[in-house]
Amino acid sequence: MKRIIYLLLISLTVASCSGVKKKGVNVVTFDSIVMQEKIMLNPNLPDTIPYATLDINFVYPAKFGSKEQLQKLQSIFYENVLGEFCTNASSPNSAIASYMNGYVDMYREISSDFDEMLIEYGKHNLPYHRFSYYRSISNNIIYKNESLLSFSTHYTDYQGGAHGIYIQENITVNLNTIEKIQETDIFIPNYKEPLAQVIRKKLLENLREIYDGDDEYLKQYFFEFNNIYPNNNFLFDDKGLNYVYNVYEIAPYASGMFEVFIPYSEITHLLNMEIFAELFPDMELKEVTEEPKTAEEIHSVNYNEFPIAYIKNDKLYFFNPENHTIVEFEEETEQVFNCVYSDQDAMFYYTVSQNENLVIKQVDLSVMPAQPKLLFNLNKPTKEFYSETYGEKAKLKFIKDNLLLECDFSWDSYNFIKFYNYSVKDNTVDKINWKQFHNKFGCLPYYLPDETTDYSSIYKKADQLDLSEYIDEYNKDFEKEYYFEGTSADGSKIIFAIMIGMGDLPHGPYCVLNADGEKIQLLDGTDMGSSFKPLWCNNNVVYIRSYKSETEKNQWGDAKIIEELCYTQATDNSIKRIDQDVDYYATRTKHPIK
C-alpha cells in the first residue's frame, strides 16, 4: 500500500475584515495535509481489480494563541472535517491517520461479499463497480476577521451504487470563545419562522432565474416547501449569511444542492445585535426594526378562516391547512395559556395569565376587526393549572355553552380530578367533580367514543406497520390491543390506538386510515399515554409528535425532545408539519362555521 503525503504551508494570517492585520488579535496561521491513497480491497491479492481511492485535502490551524487554545481550535476542525471520532486526536497527522484507518476497515468489511460474488459471477462477469469506492474530503477557509472564522467542508462519496453523494457542511467559530456558533447564538428568540419565510422567498427567487412558472409551480421542486426551515448549515462573511441545503434535504437528488445568500440588511430585525457587534467589531450595521403594523393591517385578518389554533411561547397562532398559512393573533398582548373553539358558532375562548392569575377571554372570530372580551377572572394562580407530573397545561373544554377548565391535580390518578365550570349564558363559575360532570353532561370527562361499526378487520391493517421503535424488552411479548378513537367529520376516516405496552398508563402509537381500510398512516412519535390527544379538523387529524433531537441537548446533556404540531392531509393521509415547540392546540371539528 503506497501512501503519498504532502505538507504544504499556507500563509493565511488574516486578522480583520478590513484587511488590516491587528498585532496579537486572534491571528491564525494555517497548514495543510494533502493525501491520496489507493486501498486494495484485498491486500493479499495485489492484482485484485477493485480498490478504493481516498483523497484528503485538510486545511487546519497551525498557530493560534496558547497551546491549549490551539488544541481546542484544532479539535473543532478535526470533528467537523474528519468526524467526531477524530476530535481528540493528538495532532493533525494523527487525526488523518485515524480517519484513514477507519475508512480502510469500513471498505474491507465488504471483502467477504466480493469473494462470494466472485464465485457466483466469475472473474470476467463480476460487476466490479459495486466494489470500487471513492471518497474525497476537503475544506476551505471562507472568511476570517479578528473575532470569527468560517470554513466549509466538502464531501464526495461513492460506494458502488447508482450514484455518489456530495455534501457541504459549513462551520463558523467564535475565536473569542473558541466555540462553534449556532443559530441560537446570533438570532433573537422566535427567529425560526420569520427567517424560514426569508429563506423560502430566496429559494423561489433562485429558481425563477432557471425555470419559468409561478410560485405554486416552482414549489413543486421541493419535498414540502412550507416545511423548509433554517438548518444551522450556514456561513458568515462581511456581507451576509449563506445557507446550504444538501441533496435529499429539501428536494430530490436530481435537484442538487441549494444555496441561499441573505444580506444582513434584510434580517437585521432578527439578529442579536449585541452578539453581532462582537463578531463584526469593524462593521457598521444599523439595527433595523420592523415597521409596526398599522391598525388596518392587524385587523384585516379574518380569523374565522383558520380552524386550527395553537400556543407557542405564550402567543396564540391560527393555522389554515387548506393554504398552509399561519397568522399570529396580535390582538392579544397577554400570555396565552390554553384555548378552545366553539363548534356551535364562531366564538373562540382562551385563557391568559394576567398578573400571574388565570383569566378567561372570548373573541368572535367572524367579526372584523377581532375584539377580545374579558369573561371572568378566576383569581387563581396560573401555576396551579400545570400538572405535577410533566408540567402539562390543564385542558379547556367547551360543552353545551359551558367552558370546563381542569383543576386540582391528583397523583393518585395522574390527572386533574375537578373542573371549573363557567356558564357562558349565566356568566357564573362553579367547581364540579367527575360525578357532577357526568350528571350534567351525560358522559365522563375522558371517554372513548362508542364504536358503532365493527372495525376489527381494519385494525389488522396495522400488522403491515413497522412498530419496532415502540417495542423493547419490557413489552416484546405484549399482545397488541386496539382502541377506537373516533371518526372524522364526514365519517370517511377513523383513528385508533395500538396498545403495545402497559405501565402506569397504556402506551402505543395512533393510526389514521380511510374507513374502507385504505391509506393507513402511522402517526409516528405519538403515544396514547400522552396528554396530547389527536383532534379532528374536518377530515384532517391534528396531533403532536415527539422525537429526540440529533443536535440539540437539554440542560442535563441528554438529547432534547422536539415536539412538532402536525396534521394528516385529508386527500391521502400524508403527514404535514405546522410548527414546533407548541405546548397547546385546539381545532374546530367541523369547518367552516356558517
Coordinates of C-alpha atoms in Angstrom, one line a residue, residues 340-345 347 349 362 375 397-404 421-428 440-441:
V340 CA -60.8 26.1 22.6
Y341 CA -63.2 26.6 19.7
S342 CA -67.0 26.6 20.0
D343 CA -68.4 24.2 17.4
Q344 CA -71.8 25.9 17.6
D345 CA -70.7 29.3 16.3
M347 CA -66.8 32.0 19.2
Y349 CA -62.4 31.0 24.1
Q362 CA -63.7 35.4 24.4
L375 CA -65.3 37.0 30.6
K397 CA -63.2 22.1 27.0
F398 CA -66.4 23.6 25.5
I399 CA -69.6 21.6 26.1
K400 CA -73.2 22.9 25.7
D401 CA -72.4 26.6 26.3
N402 CA -70.1 25.7 29.2
L403 CA -66.3 26.2 29.5
L404 CA -64.7 23.5 31.6
N421 CA -67.4 25.1 35.1
Y422 CA -68.0 28.6 33.5
S423 CA -71.5 29.1 32.1
V424 CA -71.3 31.3 29.0
K425 CA -75.0 32.1 29.3
D426 CA -75.1 32.9 33.0
N427 CA -71.5 34.3 33.5
T428 CA -71.1 32.2 36.6
K440 CA -74.6 17.5 33.9
F441 CA -73.3 16.3 30.5

